[in-house]
mmCIF file of C-alpha atoms in Angstrom:
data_model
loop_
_atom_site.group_PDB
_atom_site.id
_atom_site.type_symbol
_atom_site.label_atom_id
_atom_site.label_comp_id
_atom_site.label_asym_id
_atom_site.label_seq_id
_atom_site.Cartn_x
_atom_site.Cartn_y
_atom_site.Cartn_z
ATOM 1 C CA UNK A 1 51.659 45.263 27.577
ATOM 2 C CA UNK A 2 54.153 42.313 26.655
ATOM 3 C CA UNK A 3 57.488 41.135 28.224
ATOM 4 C CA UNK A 4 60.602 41.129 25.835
ATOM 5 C CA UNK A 5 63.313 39.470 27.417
ATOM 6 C CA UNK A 6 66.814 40.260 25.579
ATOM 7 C CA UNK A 7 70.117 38.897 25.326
ATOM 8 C CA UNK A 8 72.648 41.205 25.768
ATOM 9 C CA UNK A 9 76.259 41.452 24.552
ATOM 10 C CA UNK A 10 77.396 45.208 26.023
ATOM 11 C CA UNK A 11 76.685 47.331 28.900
ATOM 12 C CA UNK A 12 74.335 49.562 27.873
ATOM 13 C CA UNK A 13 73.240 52.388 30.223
ATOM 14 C CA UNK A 14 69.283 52.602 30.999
ATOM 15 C CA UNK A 15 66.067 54.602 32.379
ATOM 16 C CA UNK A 16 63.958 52.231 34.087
ATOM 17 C CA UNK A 17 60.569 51.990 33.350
ATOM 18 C CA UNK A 18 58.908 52.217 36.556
ATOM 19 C CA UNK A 19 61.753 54.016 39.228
ATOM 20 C CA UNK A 20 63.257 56.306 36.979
ATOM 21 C CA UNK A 21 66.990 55.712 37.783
ATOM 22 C CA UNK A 22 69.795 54.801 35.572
ATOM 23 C CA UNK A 23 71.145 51.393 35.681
ATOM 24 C CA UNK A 24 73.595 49.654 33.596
ATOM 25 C CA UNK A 25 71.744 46.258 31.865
ATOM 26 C CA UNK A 26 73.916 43.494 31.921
ATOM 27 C CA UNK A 27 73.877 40.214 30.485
ATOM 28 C CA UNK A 28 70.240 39.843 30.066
ATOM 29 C CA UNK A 29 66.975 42.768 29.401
ATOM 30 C CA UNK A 30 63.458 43.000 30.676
ATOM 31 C CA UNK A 31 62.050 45.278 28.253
ATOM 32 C CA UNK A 32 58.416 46.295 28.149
ATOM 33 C CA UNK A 33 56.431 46.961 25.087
ATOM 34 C CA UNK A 34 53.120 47.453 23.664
ATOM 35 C CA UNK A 35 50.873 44.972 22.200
ATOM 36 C CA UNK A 36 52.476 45.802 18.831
ATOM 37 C CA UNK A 37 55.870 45.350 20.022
ATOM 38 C CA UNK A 38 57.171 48.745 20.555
ATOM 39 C CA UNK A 39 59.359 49.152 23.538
ATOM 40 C CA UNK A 40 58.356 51.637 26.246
ATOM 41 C CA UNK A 41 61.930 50.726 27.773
ATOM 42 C CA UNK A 42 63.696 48.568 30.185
ATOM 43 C CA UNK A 43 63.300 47.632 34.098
ATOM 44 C CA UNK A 44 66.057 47.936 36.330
ATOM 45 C CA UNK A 45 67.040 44.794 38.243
ATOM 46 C CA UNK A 46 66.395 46.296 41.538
ATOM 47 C CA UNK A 47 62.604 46.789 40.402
ATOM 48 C CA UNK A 48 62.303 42.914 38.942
ATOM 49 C CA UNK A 49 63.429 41.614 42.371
ATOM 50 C CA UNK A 50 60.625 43.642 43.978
ATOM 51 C CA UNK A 51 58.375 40.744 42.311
ATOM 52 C CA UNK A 52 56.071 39.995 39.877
ATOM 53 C CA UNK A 53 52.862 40.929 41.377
ATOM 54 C CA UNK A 54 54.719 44.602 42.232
ATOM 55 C CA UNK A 55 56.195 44.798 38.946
ATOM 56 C CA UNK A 56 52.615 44.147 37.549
ATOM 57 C CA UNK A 57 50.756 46.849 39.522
ATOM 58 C CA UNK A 58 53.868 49.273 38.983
ATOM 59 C CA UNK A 59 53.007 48.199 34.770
ATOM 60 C CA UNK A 60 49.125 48.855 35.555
ATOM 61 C CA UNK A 61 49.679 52.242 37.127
ATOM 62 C CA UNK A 62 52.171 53.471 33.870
ATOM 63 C CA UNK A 63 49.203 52.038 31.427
ATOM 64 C CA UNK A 64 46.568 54.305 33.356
ATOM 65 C CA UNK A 65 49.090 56.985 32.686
ATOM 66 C CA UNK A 66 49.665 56.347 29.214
ATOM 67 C CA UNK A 67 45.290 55.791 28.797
ATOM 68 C CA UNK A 68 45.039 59.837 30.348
ATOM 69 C CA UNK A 69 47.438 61.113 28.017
ATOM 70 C CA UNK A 70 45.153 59.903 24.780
#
């Protein structure tokens, strides 16, 4: 998985990735994609200030999901 980070000029209403709530992105978006560069979606802001190390394992456990459903 890679890190995309976007600027961003409007609000634009968001899943996240990992918690499943909505959230509204603001100036700037963490978006995650695959290794080709297709985006699996967004994180919210609350999840990024949980760390990177939680963020990472969060990442790991949606990849494992991802792997079973191949």
């Amino acid at each position: 998985m890679k890190y995309q980070i976007e600027c961003n000029t409007g609000k634009i209403n968001q899943i996240c990735l990992i918690c499943q709530l909505s959230f509204q992105t603001n100036e700037v978006r963490l978006i995650i994609c695959n290794d080709q560069g297709e985006s699996y979606g967004d994180l919210c802001y609350q999840c990024i200030a949980n760390g990177g190390d939680w963020v990472q394992f969060q990442l790991q456990k949606f990849s494992q999901k991802l792997l079973a459903l191949n």
